[in-house]
Coordinates of C-alpha atoms and ligand atoms in Angstrom, one line a residue:
X21 CA 0.1 -0.5 -0.1
X22 CA 1.4 3.8 -0.6
X23 CA 1.5 5.0 2.6
X24 CA 2.0 8.8 1.4
X25 CA -1.4 8.4 -1.0
X26 CA -3.4 7.1 2.2
X27 CA -2.0 10.2 4.6
X28 CA -2.6 13.1 1.1
X29 CA -6.1 11.9 0.5
X30 CA -6.8 12.3 4.3
X31 CA -5.1 15.6 4.6
X32 CA -6.9 16.8 1.6
X33 CA -10.7 15.4 2.6
X34 CA -10.3 16.6 6.2
X35 CA -11.4 20.3 7.1
X36 CA -8.2 22.4 6.9
X37 CA -6.5 23.7 10.8
X38 CA -7.7 26.4 12.0
X39 CA -11.0 24.7 11.5
X40 CA -10.8 22.0 13.4
X41 CA -8.4 23.7 16.2
X42 CA -12.3 26.1 16.3
X43 CA -14.5 23.0 16.7
X44 CA -11.8 22.2 19.1
X45 CA -12.2 25.3 20.9
X46 CA -16.5 25.5 20.8
X47 CA -16.1 22.2 22.4
X48 CA -14.0 22.4 25.3
X49 CA -15.8 25.4 26.1
X50 CA -19.1 24.1 26.0
X51 CA -17.9 21.0 27.6
X52 CA -16.9 22.9 30.2
X53 CA -19.3 25.3 30.8
X54 CA -21.6 22.1 30.8
X55 CA -19.7 21.6 34.0
X56 CA -19.2 24.9 35.2
X57 CA -22.6 24.9 35.6
X58 CA -24.1 20.8 36.8
X59 CA -21.5 22.2 39.6
X60 CA -23.2 25.4 40.7
X61 CA -27.2 24.0 39.5
X62 CA -25.8 21.0 42.3
X63 CA -24.0 23.2 44.3
X64 CA -27.1 25.9 44.8
X65 CA -30.3 24.3 43.4
X66 CA -30.1 20.9 42.9
X67 CA -32.2 19.0 44.9
X68 CA -29.4 17.7 47.6
X69 CA -28.3 21.5 47.4
X70 CA -29.5 23.1 51.0
X71 CA -27.8 19.8 52.8
X72 CA -24.9 21.1 55.0
X73 CA -22.1 20.2 54.0
X74 CA -18.0 21.5 54.0
X75 CA -17.4 23.8 51.8
X76 CA -15.8 21.4 48.8
X77 CA -18.6 19.3 48.0
X78 CA -20.6 21.1 46.8
X79 CA -19.5 20.3 44.2
X80 CA -17.4 17.7 44.6
X81 CA -17.4 14.0 46.5
X82 CA -14.6 14.3 49.0
X83 CA -13.2 10.7 48.2
X84 CA -12.2 7.9 50.8
X85 CA -8.0 9.1 51.0
X86 CA -8.5 12.0 51.9
X87 CA -10.5 10.8 54.7
X88 CA -7.7 8.3 55.4
X89 CA -10.3 5.6 55.5
X90 CA -6.2 3.2 54.2
X91 CA -5.1 4.5 58.4
X92 CA -8.8 3.3 59.0
X93 CA -9.4 6.2 61.1
X94 CA -12.3 7.6 58.5
X95 CA -14.9 6.4 61.1
X96 CA -13.8 9.6 62.9
X97 CA -13.7 11.9 60.6
X98 CA -17.6 10.6 59.7
X99 CA -17.9 11.6 63.4
X100 CA -17.0 14.9 63.6
X101 CA -18.8 15.4 60.1
X102 CA -21.9 14.6 62.2
X103 CA -21.0 16.3 65.2
X104 CA -19.9 19.9 63.4
X105 CA -22.9 19.5 60.6
X106 CA -25.6 17.5 61.6
X107 CA -27.2 13.9 61.0
X108 CA -27.6 14.4 57.1
X109 CA -24.3 15.7 55.9
X110 CA -23.4 16.6 51.9
X111 CA -19.9 14.4 51.2
X112 CA -20.9 14.5 47.6
X113 CA -23.0 16.1 44.7
X114 CA -24.6 12.7 45.1
X115 CA -23.2 11.5 48.9
X116 CA -25.8 11.8 52.0
X117 CA -23.8 10.8 55.2
X118 CA -26.0 10.5 57.4
X119 CA -27.3 9.2 61.6
X120 CA -30.5 10.1 62.5
X121 CA -32.0 6.9 64.0
X122 CA -35.3 7.9 62.0
X123 CA -34.1 7.5 58.8
X124 CA -31.1 5.0 59.2
X125 CA -34.1 1.9 59.5
X126 CA -35.6 4.4 56.8
X127 CA -32.5 3.5 54.4
X128 CA -31.6 0.7 56.0
X129 CA -35.2 -1.7 56.9
X130 CA -38.2 0.2 55.5
X131 CA -36.9 0.9 51.5
X132 CA -34.0 -1.3 52.6
X133 CA -32.1 -0.2 49.8
X134 CA -29.2 -1.7 48.2
X135 CA -25.7 -2.1 48.7
X136 CA -23.2 0.7 47.6
X137 CA -20.7 0.4 44.7
X138 CA -17.9 0.0 48.0
X139 CA -18.9 -3.2 47.8
X140 CA -18.0 -3.4 44.4
X141 CA -14.5 -3.3 46.0
X142 CA -14.7 -6.2 48.0
X143 CA -14.8 -8.8 45.5
X144 CA -12.2 -10.9 45.3
X145 CA -11.8 -12.9 41.6
X146 CA -14.1 -11.5 40.0
X147 CA -16.5 -13.0 42.7
X148 CA -19.0 -11.6 45.0
X149 CA -20.8 -13.6 48.3
X150 CA -23.5 -13.1 50.1
X151 CA -22.2 -10.1 52.0
X152 CA -21.1 -8.4 49.6
X153 CA -23.5 -8.8 46.4
X154 CA -25.3 -5.7 45.4
X155 CA -28.0 -7.7 42.9
X156 CA -31.1 -8.4 45.1
X157 CA -32.2 -11.1 43.6
X158 CA -28.9 -12.7 43.7
X159 CA -28.7 -11.8 47.8
X160 CA -31.9 -13.2 47.7
X161 CA -31.2 -16.6 46.3
X162 CA -28.1 -16.8 49.0
X163 CA -30.1 -16.5 51.8
X164 CA -32.3 -18.4 51.4
X165 CA -29.7 -21.2 50.7
X166 CA -27.5 -20.6 53.7
X167 CA -30.4 -19.7 56.1
X168 CA -30.4 -23.5 57.0
X169 CA -26.6 -23.0 59.3
X170 CA -28.1 -20.7 61.2
X171 CA -31.2 -21.6 62.0
X172 CA -31.3 -21.0 66.6
X173 CA -32.1 -25.8 66.1
X174 CA -28.6 -25.6 63.9
X175 CA -26.7 -23.0 66.0
X176 CA -28.0 -25.1 69.2
X177 CA -26.2 -28.7 67.6
X178 CA -23.0 -26.5 66.9
X179 CA -22.3 -26.0 71.1
X180 CA -19.8 -29.0 71.2
X181 CA -18.1 -27.9 68.6
X182 CA -17.7 -24.2 71.0
X183 CA -17.0 -25.8 73.9
X184 CA -14.6 -28.8 72.3
X185 CA -12.3 -25.8 71.2
X186 CA -12.9 -23.2 73.9
X187 CA -11.5 -26.2 76.0
X188 CA -9.1 -25.8 74.9
X189 CA -8.1 -22.3 74.9
X190 CA -8.6 -22.3 78.6
X191 CA -6.4 -25.5 79.0
X192 CA -3.3 -23.0 77.0
X193 CA -3.9 -20.5 79.5
X194 CA -3.4 -22.6 81.7
X195 CA -0.3 -24.2 80.6
X196 CA 1.2 -20.3 80.0
X197 CA 0.1 -19.5 83.3
X198 CA 1.1 -22.4 84.8
X199 CA 4.7 -21.7 84.2
X200 CA 4.6 -18.4 85.8
X201 CA 2.2 -19.2 89.0
X202 CA 4.0 -16.2 91.1
X203 CA 3.9 -13.6 88.2
X204 CA 1.5 -14.6 86.4
X205 CA 2.1 -15.1 82.1
X206 CA 2.1 -12.8 80.0
X207 CA -1.2 -13.6 77.3
X208 CA -2.1 -11.6 74.0
X209 CA -5.4 -12.4 74.8
X210 CA -6.4 -10.8 71.4
X211 CA -4.6 -12.9 69.1
X212 CA -5.8 -15.5 71.8
X213 CA -9.2 -14.6 70.6
X214 CA -9.0 -14.7 66.8
X215 CA -7.0 -18.4 66.9
X216 CA -10.4 -19.0 69.1
X217 CA -13.0 -18.0 67.0
X218 CA -11.0 -18.5 63.1
X219 CA -11.3 -22.8 64.8
X220 CA -14.7 -22.3 65.9
X221 CA -15.6 -21.8 62.5
X222 CA -13.1 -24.1 61.5
X223 CA -15.3 -26.9 63.8
X224 CA -18.9 -24.8 62.5
X225 CA -18.9 -23.9 59.3
X226 CA -16.3 -26.2 57.1
X227 CA -16.7 -29.2 59.5
X228 CA -13.1 -29.0 61.5
X229 CA -11.0 -27.3 63.8
X230 CA -8.3 -24.8 62.2
X231 CA -6.3 -26.0 65.4
X232 CA -4.6 -22.8 65.1
X233 CA -4.7 -22.1 69.8
X234 CA -2.7 -25.6 69.3
X235 CA 0.1 -23.4 67.3
X236 CA 1.8 -20.6 68.7
X237 CA 1.8 -18.9 65.1
X238 CA -0.5 -19.4 62.2
X239 CA -0.5 -17.4 58.5
X240 CA -4.1 -17.5 58.4
X241 CA -4.8 -14.6 61.7
X242 CA -2.4 -12.5 60.2
X243 CA -3.7 -13.2 56.3
X244 CA -6.6 -11.6 57.5
X245 CA -5.7 -8.5 59.0
X246 CA -3.7 -8.3 55.9
X247 CA -6.7 -9.0 53.8
X248 CA -8.8 -6.1 55.5
X249 CA -6.5 -3.3 55.9
X250 CA -6.1 -4.4 51.1
X251 CA -9.1 -3.4 50.9
X252 CA -9.1 -0.3 52.5
X253 CA -7.0 0.3 50.7
X254 CA -8.8 0.2 47.7
X255 CA -11.9 0.9 48.9
X256 CA -9.7 4.9 49.0
X257 CA -8.2 4.0 45.6
X258 CA -10.5 2.9 43.5
X259 CA -8.8 4.3 40.0
X260 CA -5.4 3.9 41.2
X261 CA -6.2 -0.6 41.7
X262 CA -7.8 -0.4 38.3
X263 CA -5.2 1.8 36.7
X264 CA -2.3 -1.3 39.3
X265 CA -4.8 -4.4 37.9
X266 CA -5.2 -3.4 34.3
X267 CA -8.6 -3.5 35.1
X268 CA -8.6 -7.1 35.6
X269 CA -10.2 -8.7 39.6
X270 CA -8.3 -8.1 42.5
X271 CA -7.4 -11.0 43.3
X272 CA -7.6 -13.2 46.7
X273 CA -4.5 -13.1 49.4
X274 CA -3.2 -16.3 48.8
X275 CA -2.4 -17.6 52.2
X276 CA -6.0 -17.9 53.4
X277 CA -7.1 -18.9 49.5
X278 CA -4.5 -21.7 49.8
X279 CA -5.4 -22.6 53.5
X280 CA -9.3 -22.1 51.9
X281 CA -9.0 -24.7 49.1
X282 CA -6.8 -27.5 51.4
X283 CA -9.9 -27.4 53.8
X284 CA -12.6 -27.7 50.5
X285 CA -10.6 -30.0 49.6
X286 CA -9.9 -31.9 52.3
X287 CA -14.4 -33.0 52.4
X288 CA -14.9 -33.1 48.6
X289 CA -12.2 -36.1 48.9
X290 CA -13.7 -37.8 52.9
X291 CA -16.7 -37.8 50.7
X292 CA -17.9 -37.0 54.4
X293 CA -20.9 -35.4 54.2
X294 CA -21.8 -32.5 57.6
X295 CA -24.4 -30.7 58.2
X296 CA -22.7 -27.3 58.0
X297 CA -21.9 -24.1 55.5
X298 CA -19.2 -25.8 53.1
X299 CA -21.8 -28.6 52.6
X300 CA -24.4 -26.0 51.4
X301 CA -22.6 -24.4 49.8
X302 CA -21.3 -27.4 47.7
X303 CA -24.2 -29.1 47.2
X304 CA -25.0 -26.5 45.8
X305 CA -23.3 -27.9 43.2
X306 CA -26.0 -30.4 42.4
X307 CA -28.9 -28.1 42.3
X308 CA -31.3 -28.4 40.0
X309 CA -31.7 -25.5 38.9
X310 CA -28.8 -24.3 37.5
X311 CA -29.0 -20.4 38.8
X312 CA -28.1 -21.8 42.7
X313 CA -25.1 -23.5 41.0
X314 CA -22.0 -22.2 42.8
X315 CA -19.5 -22.4 40.9
X316 CA -16.2 -23.5 42.4
X317 CA -14.8 -19.2 42.4
X318 CA -18.0 -18.3 44.0
X319 CA -17.9 -21.4 46.5
X320 CA -14.4 -20.2 47.6
X321 CA -15.8 -16.6 48.0
X322 CA -17.5 -17.9 50.1
X323 CA -15.6 -19.7 51.6
X324 CA -13.6 -16.8 52.7
X325 CA -16.3 -14.2 53.2
X326 CA -17.5 -16.7 56.1
X327 CA -14.5 -17.5 57.1
X328 CA -13.0 -13.9 57.5
X329 CA -16.5 -13.0 58.7
X330 CA -17.3 -15.2 61.5
X331 CA -14.2 -15.3 63.3
X332 CA -12.7 -11.5 63.0
X333 CA -15.8 -9.7 64.4
X334 CA -16.8 -11.8 66.6
X335 CA -13.2 -12.3 68.2
X336 CA -12.4 -8.2 67.3
X337 CA -15.9 -7.3 70.3
X338 CA -14.3 -9.9 72.6
X339 CA -11.6 -8.2 72.4
X340 CA -13.2 -5.1 73.3
X341 CA -15.4 -6.7 76.3
X342 CA -11.8 -7.0 78.2
X343 CA -10.0 -4.5 77.3
X344 CA -13.4 -2.4 78.5
X345 CA -13.7 -4.4 81.3
X346 CA -10.6 -3.7 82.7
X347 CA -11.0 -0.3 81.9
X348 CA -13.8 -0.3 83.6
X349 CA -12.4 -2.7 87.4
X350 CA -15.8 -2.2 89.1
X351 CA -17.9 -3.7 85.6
X352 CA -14.9 -6.3 85.5
X353 CA -16.4 -7.1 89.6
X354 CA -20.0 -7.1 89.5
X355 CA -20.0 -9.4 85.8
X356 CA -17.3 -12.4 87.0
X357 CA -19.9 -12.5 90.9
X358 CA -23.0 -12.6 88.2
X359 CA -21.3 -16.2 87.0
X360 CA -20.6 -17.0 90.0
X361 CA -22.8 -17.4 91.8
X362 CA -23.2 -20.6 88.7
X363 CA -21.5 -23.8 88.5
X364 CA -19.9 -25.3 85.9
X365 CA -22.6 -27.0 83.9
X366 CA -19.4 -29.7 83.0
X367 CA -17.8 -29.8 85.7
X368 CA -14.1 -31.9 84.3
X369 CA -13.9 -29.6 81.7
X370 CA -14.7 -26.2 83.5
X371 CA -17.5 -25.0 80.9
X372 CA -20.7 -23.4 81.0
X373 CA -23.5 -23.9 78.6
X374 CA -24.7 -22.4 77.1
X375 CA -29.1 -22.7 78.5
X376 CA -26.9 -21.0 81.7
X377 CA -25.7 -17.2 80.0
X378 CA -28.9 -16.8 77.5
X379 CA -30.1 -15.2 81.4
X380 CA -27.1 -13.7 82.9
X381 CA -28.4 -10.0 82.5
X382 CA -24.9 -8.0 83.1
X383 CA -22.9 -10.5 81.0
X384 CA -25.7 -9.6 78.0
X385 CA -25.3 -5.7 79.2
X386 CA -21.1 -5.7 79.1
X387 CA -21.6 -8.1 75.8
X388 CA -24.2 -5.3 74.1
X389 CA -22.7 -2.2 76.0
X390 CA -19.4 -3.0 74.3
X391 CA -21.0 -2.9 70.8
X392 CA -22.3 -0.4 71.1
X393 CA -19.0 2.2 71.9
X394 CA -17.3 -0.9 69.7
X395 CA -19.0 -1.5 66.9
X396 CA -17.9 -3.8 64.1
X397 CA -20.2 -1.3 61.3
X398 CA -18.0 2.1 62.4
X399 CA -17.1 3.5 58.9
X400 CA -20.9 2.2 58.1
X401 CA -23.0 1.2 56.6
X402 CA -23.4 1.9 53.0
X403 CA -25.8 2.3 50.6
X404 CA -27.6 3.5 47.1
X405 CA -30.8 5.1 46.0
X406 CA -32.0 3.0 43.5
X407 CA -35.5 5.6 42.8
X408 CA -36.2 8.7 43.7
X409 CA -37.3 8.2 47.9
X410 CA -37.9 11.6 50.4
X411 CA -35.8 10.9 53.4
X412 CA -38.1 11.7 57.2
X413 CA -40.4 12.9 55.1
X414 CA -38.8 16.3 54.2
X415 CA -35.1 16.2 51.8
X416 CA -35.8 14.1 48.6
X417 CA -33.6 12.1 47.3
X418 CA -32.7 11.4 43.9
X419 CA -31.9 8.3 42.5
X420 CA -28.0 7.2 42.3
X421 CA -27.2 8.8 45.8
X422 CA -24.8 7.6 47.9
X423 CA -25.3 7.2 51.3
X424 CA -23.2 6.1 54.4
X425 CA -26.2 5.5 57.5
X426 CA -23.0 5.9 60.2
X427 CA -24.2 3.5 62.7
X428 CA -21.0 4.9 65.2
X429 CA -22.3 8.4 65.5
X430 CA -26.3 7.3 66.2
X431 CA -24.5 4.8 69.2
X432 CA -23.1 7.3 70.7
X433 CA -25.5 10.3 70.8
X434 CA -26.7 12.1 74.1
X435 CA -29.8 12.4 72.7
X436 CA -30.6 8.2 72.8
X437 CA -27.3 7.4 75.2
X438 CA -26.8 9.6 77.9
X439 CA -23.6 10.0 78.9
X440 CA -22.7 8.3 76.2
X441 CA -19.1 7.8 75.6
X442 CA -18.6 6.4 79.1
X443 CA -19.1 2.7 79.4
X444 CA -21.8 1.7 81.6
X445 CA -22.8 -1.7 80.9
X446 CA -25.8 -0.6 84.0
X447 CA -28.0 0.9 81.2
X448 CA -29.0 -2.6 80.0
X449 CA -30.8 -3.7 83.1
X450 CA -33.9 -3.3 83.4
X451 CA -35.6 -0.5 85.4
X452 CA -33.0 1.9 82.9
X453 CA -35.2 2.6 80.1
X454 CA -34.2 5.5 80.3
X455 CA -30.7 5.4 79.5
X456 CA -30.7 2.5 76.5
X457 CA -32.5 3.3 73.2
X458 CA -32.9 -0.2 71.5
X459 CA -34.2 2.5 68.7
X460 CA -30.7 4.1 68.1
X461 CA -28.5 0.6 68.3
X462 CA -27.4 -1.4 65.3
X463 CA -24.2 -3.5 65.7
X464 CA -25.9 -6.0 63.2
X465 CA -27.0 -4.3 60.9
X466 CA -31.1 -3.9 60.3
X467 CA -33.0 -5.0 56.6
X468 CA -33.0 -7.6 54.8
X469 CA -29.1 -7.4 55.2
X470 CA -29.2 -7.6 58.9
X471 CA -25.5 -9.9 60.7
X472 CA -27.3 -13.8 59.6
X473 CA -24.9 -15.2 62.5
X474 CA -25.6 -13.4 65.5
X475 CA -27.7 -16.2 66.9
X476 CA -24.3 -17.5 66.0
X477 CA -21.9 -14.8 67.9
X478 CA -23.7 -14.1 71.2
X479 CA -23.6 -17.2 71.4
X480 CA -19.8 -17.5 71.5
X481 CA -19.9 -14.6 72.7
X482 CA -21.7 -16.0 76.1
X483 CA -19.7 -18.7 76.3
X484 CA -16.2 -17.9 75.7
X485 CA -16.6 -14.3 77.8
X486 CA -18.1 -16.1 80.7
X487 CA -15.7 -18.9 80.8
X488 CA -12.0 -16.8 80.0
X489 CA -13.6 -14.1 82.9
X490 CA -15.2 -17.5 85.4
X491 CA -11.3 -18.9 84.9
X492 CA -8.9 -16.3 85.2
X493 CA -7.9 -13.5 86.7
X494 CA -6.9 -11.1 84.1
X495 CA -4.6 -7.7 84.8
X496 CA -3.8 -4.8 82.7
X497 CA -0.6 -3.7 80.8
X498 CA -0.3 -0.5 80.8
X499 CA 1.9 -0.3 77.4
X500 CA -1.0 -1.8 76.6
X501 CA -3.7 0.2 77.8
X502 CA -2.3 3.2 76.3
X503 CA -2.2 1.8 72.3
X504 CA -5.3 -0.3 73.0
X505 CA -7.0 3.7 72.7
X506 CA -5.3 3.0 69.6
X507 CA -8.6 1.8 67.5
X508 CA -9.2 1.6 63.9
X509 CA -11.4 0.3 61.0
X510 CA -10.7 -1.8 58.3
X511 CA -14.1 -2.6 57.3
X512 CA -14.4 -4.6 61.1
X513 CA -13.0 -2.6 63.9
X514 CA -10.6 -3.3 65.3
X515 CA -6.6 -1.9 67.1
X516 CA -4.1 -0.9 65.3
X517 CA -1.5 -3.0 67.4
X518 CA -3.7 -6.4 66.4
X519 CA -2.4 -7.1 69.7
X520 CA -3.6 -7.2 73.1
X521 CA -2.0 -8.8 76.3
X522 CA -2.6 -8.9 79.7
X523 CA -0.8 -10.1 83.1
X524 CA -3.6 -13.9 83.8
X525 CA -3.4 -16.0 86.6
X526 CA -6.5 -18.7 87.1
X527 CA -8.8 -17.9 89.7
X528 CA -8.6 -19.1 92.8
X529 CA -12.4 -19.0 93.1
X530 CA -12.9 -21.1 90.1
X531 CA -14.8 -24.4 91.6
Ligands
LIG4 C1 -20.2 -10.2 67.5 C2 -20.2 -10.5 66.2 C3 -20.6 -9.7 64.2 C4 -21.4 -8.9 64.6 C5 -20.9 -7.5 64.9 C6 -21.8 -8.6 62.6 C7 -21.8 -7.2 61.4 C8 -22.7 -7.7 60.7 C9 -22.9 -5.7 60.2 C10 -23.5 -5.0 61.2 C11 -23.8 -6.8 59.0 C12 -24.7 -6.0 58.2 C13 -23.5 -5.7 56.7 C14 -24.1 -4.7 55.9 O1 -26.0 -4.0 56.3 O2 -24.1 -4.0 55.6 C15 -23.4 -7.8 59.2 C16 -23.9 -8.7 57.7 C17 -23.4 -11.0 57.7 N1 -22.6 -10.9 58.7 FE1 -22.3 -10.3 60.4 N2 -20.9 -9.7 62.5 C18 -21.0 -10.7 63.3 C19 -21.1 -12.2 63.5 C20 -21.1 -13.0 61.9 C21 -20.8 -13.9 61.8 C22 -20.0 -15.1 63.2 C23 -20.5 -14.5 60.6 C24 -21.0 -15.8 60.3 C25 -20.3 -16.8 60.9 C26 -21.4 -13.5 59.9 C27 -21.7 -13.7 58.7 C28 -22.6 -12.9 58.8 C29 -22.7 -11.7 57.1 C30 -22.7 -13.9 55.9 C31 -23.2 -11.4 57.0 C32 -23.9 -10.6 55.1 C33 -26.1 -10.5 55.1 C34 -26.2 -10.6 53.9 O3 -26.4 -9.5 53.3 O4 -27.6 -11.4 54.1 N3 -21.5 -13.2 60.8 N4 -22.3 -8.4 60.3

C-alpha cells in the first residue's frame, strides 16, 4: 500500500487546520460550561443543595483516601462531620452521611436500599458473595440457600463444637499461667481470641478445627488482618487499583486461598457429609435450578467471606469487651460476681453451657455496651438509592445518591444514650430504660442485609467471655492499655497493633 497517498487523501478530506481548532475550542468550552453549570446547579439549586456540608463537598465528592480510609480512621472523620453539620451531611453532590436513628431505619430497613458501589471493590477473583453482592435477586437466593445453617435448632447442635475449642483455649492459658505461678503469664489475649474464633468457625462451618490455638502462630490470622487493610486501601483508591490491576479482578490473598482450598478439598476427598455451611455451598453444584449452582470460585469466595466475617467480628468484639472490663474494674467485679453464682455445667472441663448464660443480664449488658461503643460497622453501612425517595418525609433524595449510614454516631448520640461516651453496662439493666434507646442500636445491621450470624455470635461471645472471666484474673499492662486506645476500622473494628496482652492468673474462686 502507498501510505503517502493514503495520508495525502486523508489530509485533503479534512477540514482545514483553522476550522479544526475552532471546533476543538467550541467543544472544550461546551464541556467546561456543562461541568461548571452542573456543579453550580448541584451546589445551589439541586435537590440536595440545602444539605449542610463542607464547602468543597458542594461541588465534588470528598474522596475516602482524603478521609484516611487506608489508615483506618475514616470513622473518626465521619463522627466529626455529623457532630459539626448535623444528622444529614453532604459529602458530595450525590453522597450523604446520615446519623439520625429514624433515617437509618428508613434507609436500611423500610426502603431496604441496595448496597453501595463500595461493595463491588470487595470482590476477589471476580466473584461476589452473600455479604458483598449488590444484586438483590442474587442476595435473596444465596440467603435462602445458606439460612438453614443458621437456624436456632442447628445452632444448638454447634454448642459442643464451640465448647471443644474453648476447652483448648482455656488449657492453653492454663499452661501459660502454670509456667509463671507467682507473677502470672503474659497472654496476648487479642490474638488468642482470634485463634479461638478461627478454630470455632473452622469446626462449625467447615467441619474441621483449624487447630490454630495449638500453634502459637498461624499465618491465616495475620493474613486476614492484611486482607482487611488491603481492602480498605482498595476502597480508598478505586481508580488506582483499576490502573494497577489493568482492570482485571483483584486476586484473593494467596495464604487464605490456599488454606481454604485445603479445607474444601479435604471435605470433598473424605466423602463425608456434614450439615454445615461448607456442605450447603458444595451441594449447590448439584442443584436442579442452574441459577442456584455456585461455581468453584464462588464457593471459595463464599467460604473465605464466612471465615473472615465469622471470626474477626466475634474475636475483636470479645477483645474490646476485655479491654473495657479492664478499664472499668467495677464492671469486671460485677460480671465476675454474676458468673460466680453459677456452677459449671461440665465440672470436669470447667465449662458452662449456653442455657445457663442466656439469662445473665450483666453478661449481656457488658457485651451490648461493648458493641455500642466499639461497633463492627463503625465506618458506616453504605447504600445507594435505586429510585427517588423522600428521607424522613422532608428531604428529596434522587436516584443514584449514595447514603453512608453512620450507625456509630447514632450509638454515641447523647440524645439517645445519656452520658454516651462512658461505658455503662448498667444502662442495659431492667429499670434503666431511659438510659438506652434500642431504636438507635445497630451492631448487627438491620433490614434484609442484617447479620446472618447474629445468634451464632451471641452464643459464642457469651460462652467465651463468661468462661474466661470465671477462670482467670486478668490484670492490665499500662503500655498495652495505652496502645489499645488506637482504634481503627479496616472493614471491621480493631486496634492498631492487632495484639493486646494482659497478665493472667488462675482464679482462686473458680470451682
Ligand atoms: C459480633 C459479631 C458480629 C457482628 C457485630 C456482625 C455485624 C454485621 C453487620 C453490621 C452486618 C451488616 C452489613 C451491612 O449491612 O452492610 C453483617 C452482615 C453479615 N454477617 Fe455479621 N457480624 C458478626 C458475626 C458474624 C458471624 C459469626 C457470621 C457468620 C458465621 C457473620 C456473617 C455475616 C454475613 C454473611 C453477613 C451478610 C448478610 C447479608 O447480606 O445477607 N457475621 N454482620
